[in-house]
Tab-separated table of C-alpha atoms in Angstrom:
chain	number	residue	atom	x	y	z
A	1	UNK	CA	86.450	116.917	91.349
A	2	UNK	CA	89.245	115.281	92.757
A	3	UNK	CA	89.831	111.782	91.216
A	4	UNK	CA	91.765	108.883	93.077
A	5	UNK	CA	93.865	106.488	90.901
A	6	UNK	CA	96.179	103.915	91.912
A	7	UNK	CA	97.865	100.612	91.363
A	8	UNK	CA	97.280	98.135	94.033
A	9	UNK	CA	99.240	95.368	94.367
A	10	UNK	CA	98.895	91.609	96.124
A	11	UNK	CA	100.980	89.134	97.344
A	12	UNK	CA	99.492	85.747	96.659
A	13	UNK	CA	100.871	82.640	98.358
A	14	UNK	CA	100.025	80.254	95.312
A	15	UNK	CA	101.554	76.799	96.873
A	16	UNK	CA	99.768	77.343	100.210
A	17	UNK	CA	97.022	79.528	99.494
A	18	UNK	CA	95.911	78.207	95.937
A	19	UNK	CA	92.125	79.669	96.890
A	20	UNK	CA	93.031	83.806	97.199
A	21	UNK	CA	94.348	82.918	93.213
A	22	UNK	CA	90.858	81.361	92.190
A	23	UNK	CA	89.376	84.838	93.997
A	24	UNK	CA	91.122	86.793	91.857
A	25	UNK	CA	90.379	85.135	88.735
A	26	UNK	CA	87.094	84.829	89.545
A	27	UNK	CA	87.133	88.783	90.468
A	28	UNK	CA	88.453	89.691	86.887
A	29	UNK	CA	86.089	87.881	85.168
A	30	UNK	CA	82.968	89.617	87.132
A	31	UNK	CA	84.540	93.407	86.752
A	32	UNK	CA	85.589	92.351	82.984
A	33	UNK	CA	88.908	95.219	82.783
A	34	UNK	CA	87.296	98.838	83.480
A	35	UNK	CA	83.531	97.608	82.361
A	36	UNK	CA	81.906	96.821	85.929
A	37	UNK	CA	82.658	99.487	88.681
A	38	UNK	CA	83.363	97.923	92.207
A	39	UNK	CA	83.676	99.258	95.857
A	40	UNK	CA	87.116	99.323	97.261
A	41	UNK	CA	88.589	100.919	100.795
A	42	UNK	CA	90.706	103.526	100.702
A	43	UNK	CA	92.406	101.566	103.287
A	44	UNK	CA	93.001	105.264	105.100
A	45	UNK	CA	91.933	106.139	108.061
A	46	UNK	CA	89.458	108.180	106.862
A	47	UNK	CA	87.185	108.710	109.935
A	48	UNK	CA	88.293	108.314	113.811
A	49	UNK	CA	85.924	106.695	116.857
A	50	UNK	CA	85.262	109.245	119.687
A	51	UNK	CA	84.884	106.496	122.747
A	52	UNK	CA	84.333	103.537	122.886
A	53	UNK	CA	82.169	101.199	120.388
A	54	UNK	CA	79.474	99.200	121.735
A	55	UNK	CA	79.453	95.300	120.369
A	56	UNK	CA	76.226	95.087	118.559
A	57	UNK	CA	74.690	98.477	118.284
A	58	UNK	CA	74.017	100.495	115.054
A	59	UNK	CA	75.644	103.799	116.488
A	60	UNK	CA	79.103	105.301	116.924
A	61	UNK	CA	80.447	108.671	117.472
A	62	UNK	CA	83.388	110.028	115.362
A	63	UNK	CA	85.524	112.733	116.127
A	64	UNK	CA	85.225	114.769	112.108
A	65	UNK	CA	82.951	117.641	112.551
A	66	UNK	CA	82.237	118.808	109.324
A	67	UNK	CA	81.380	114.944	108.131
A	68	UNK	CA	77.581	115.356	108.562
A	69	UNK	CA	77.114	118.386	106.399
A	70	UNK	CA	80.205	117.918	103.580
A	71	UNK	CA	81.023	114.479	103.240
A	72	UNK	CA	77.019	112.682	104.121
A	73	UNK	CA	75.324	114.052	101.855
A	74	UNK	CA	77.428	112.756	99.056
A	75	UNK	CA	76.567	108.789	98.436
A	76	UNK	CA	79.877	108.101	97.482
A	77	UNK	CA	80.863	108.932	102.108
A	78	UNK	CA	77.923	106.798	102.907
A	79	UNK	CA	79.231	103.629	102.466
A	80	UNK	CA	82.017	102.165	105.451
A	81	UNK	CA	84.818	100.012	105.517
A	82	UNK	CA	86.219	99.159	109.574
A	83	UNK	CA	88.224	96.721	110.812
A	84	UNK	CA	89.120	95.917	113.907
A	85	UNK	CA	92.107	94.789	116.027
A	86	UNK	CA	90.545	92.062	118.367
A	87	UNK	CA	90.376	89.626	115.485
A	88	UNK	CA	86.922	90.321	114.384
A	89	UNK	CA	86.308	90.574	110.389
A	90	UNK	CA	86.097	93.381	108.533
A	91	UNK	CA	82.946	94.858	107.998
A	92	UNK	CA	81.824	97.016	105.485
A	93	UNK	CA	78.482	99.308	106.706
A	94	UNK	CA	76.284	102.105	105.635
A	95	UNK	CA	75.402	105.399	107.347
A	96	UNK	CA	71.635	106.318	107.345
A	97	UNK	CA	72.526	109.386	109.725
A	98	UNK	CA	74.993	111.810	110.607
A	99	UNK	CA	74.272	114.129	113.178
A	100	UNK	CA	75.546	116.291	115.960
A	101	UNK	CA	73.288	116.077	118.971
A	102	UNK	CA	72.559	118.624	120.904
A	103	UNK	CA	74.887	119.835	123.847
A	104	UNK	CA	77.971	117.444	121.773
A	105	UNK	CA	80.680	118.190	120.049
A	106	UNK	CA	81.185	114.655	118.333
A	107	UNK	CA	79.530	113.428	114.517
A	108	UNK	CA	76.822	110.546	115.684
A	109	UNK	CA	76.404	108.033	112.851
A	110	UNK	CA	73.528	105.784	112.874
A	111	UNK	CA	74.154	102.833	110.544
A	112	UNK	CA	71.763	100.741	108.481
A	113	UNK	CA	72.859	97.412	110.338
A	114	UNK	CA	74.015	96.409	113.573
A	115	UNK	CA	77.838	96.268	114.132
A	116	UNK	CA	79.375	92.378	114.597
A	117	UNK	CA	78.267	91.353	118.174
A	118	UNK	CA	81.515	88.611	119.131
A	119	UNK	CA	81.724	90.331	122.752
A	120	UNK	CA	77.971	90.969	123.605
A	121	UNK	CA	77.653	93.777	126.042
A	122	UNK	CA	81.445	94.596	125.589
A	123	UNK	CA	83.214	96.976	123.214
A	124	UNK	CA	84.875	96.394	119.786
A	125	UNK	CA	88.160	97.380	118.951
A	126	UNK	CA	88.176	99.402	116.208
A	127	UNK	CA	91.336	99.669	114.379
A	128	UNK	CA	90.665	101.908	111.338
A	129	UNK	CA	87.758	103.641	109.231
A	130	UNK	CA	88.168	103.759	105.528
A	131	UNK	CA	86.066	105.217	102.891
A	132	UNK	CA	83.846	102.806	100.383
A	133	UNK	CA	85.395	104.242	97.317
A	134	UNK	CA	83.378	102.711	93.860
A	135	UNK	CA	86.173	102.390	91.452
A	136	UNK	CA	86.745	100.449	87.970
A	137	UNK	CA	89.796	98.186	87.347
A	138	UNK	CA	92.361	99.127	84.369
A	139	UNK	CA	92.151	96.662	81.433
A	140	UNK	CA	95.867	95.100	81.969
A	141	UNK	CA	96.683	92.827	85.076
A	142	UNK	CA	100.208	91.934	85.546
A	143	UNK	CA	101.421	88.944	87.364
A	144	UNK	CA	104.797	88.399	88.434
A	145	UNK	CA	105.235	85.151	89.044
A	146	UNK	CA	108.288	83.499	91.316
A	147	UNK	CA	108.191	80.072	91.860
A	148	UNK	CA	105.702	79.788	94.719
A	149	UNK	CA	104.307	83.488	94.465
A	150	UNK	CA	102.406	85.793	93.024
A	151	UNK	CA	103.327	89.480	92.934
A	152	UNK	CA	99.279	90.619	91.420
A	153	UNK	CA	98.938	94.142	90.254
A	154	UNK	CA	96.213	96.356	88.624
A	155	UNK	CA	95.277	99.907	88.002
A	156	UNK	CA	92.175	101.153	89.189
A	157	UNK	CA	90.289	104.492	88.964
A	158	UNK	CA	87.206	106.260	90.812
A	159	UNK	CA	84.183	106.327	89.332
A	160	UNK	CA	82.622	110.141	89.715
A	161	UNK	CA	79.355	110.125	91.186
């Protein structure tokens, strides 16, 4: 099994943007080092829209044939992160479905919630799809402070499952 590790690193605006430091500490506290696993993107474009997304609905195509029967039935591909380019937040979904209907050549996920609706009737721009990736945090943070910044940096690891 193919594990993903990696060090991800912030830069926090301390002076103007005391709040994203709180989140943090507040974040490290709750995971307590590697002890509670946590979902984080891959922040890949892991999956690709075929057409256009409809504002609203619970269904998409995507253009990865082969998603439905390797990646599906495996929890860990269930789980969604997208953003989007229009200025709508990020939202992170869950597939119930993944099928190929008949007489198509595109994936057609059916998720467990409706998709943001700021355009009703119109289409959202999606920007990328990334893979919900559970993951534990190493037990050493380092900051690097400067005098109005934060340079935040961790290790992380997948969880198998």
């Amino acid at each position: 099994a193919t594990i993903i590790e990696g060090k991800p690193t912030y830069f926090i605006r301390r002076r103007f943007d005391p709040d994203t430091m709180d989140f943090f500490r507040q974040f490290f506290d709750y995971v307590k080092g590697s002890h509670k696993a946590f979902l984080m993107p891959t922040w890949l474009p892991d999956l690709n829209v075929a057409g256009p997304v409809v504002s609203g609905t619970a269904t998409f195509d995507i253009l990865e044939t082969g998603y439905e029967s390797l990646y599906f039935p495996r929890e860990q591909f269930k789980r969604l992160y997208i953003q989007f380019s229009d200025g709508t937040p990020p939202q992170t979904v869950t597939v119930q479905t993944a099928t190929i209907p008949e007489g198509e050549t595109n994936v057609q996920l059916i998720l467990t919630d409706n998709l943001p609706d700021p355009n009703p009737g119109g289409n959202l721009a999606v920007e990328t799809i990334s893979f919900l990736t559970l993951v534990r945090a190493g037990d050493v943070v380092n900051l690097d402070h400067d005098q109005t910044d934060t340079r935040l940096s961790f290790g992380i690891r997948q969880v198998e499952g």
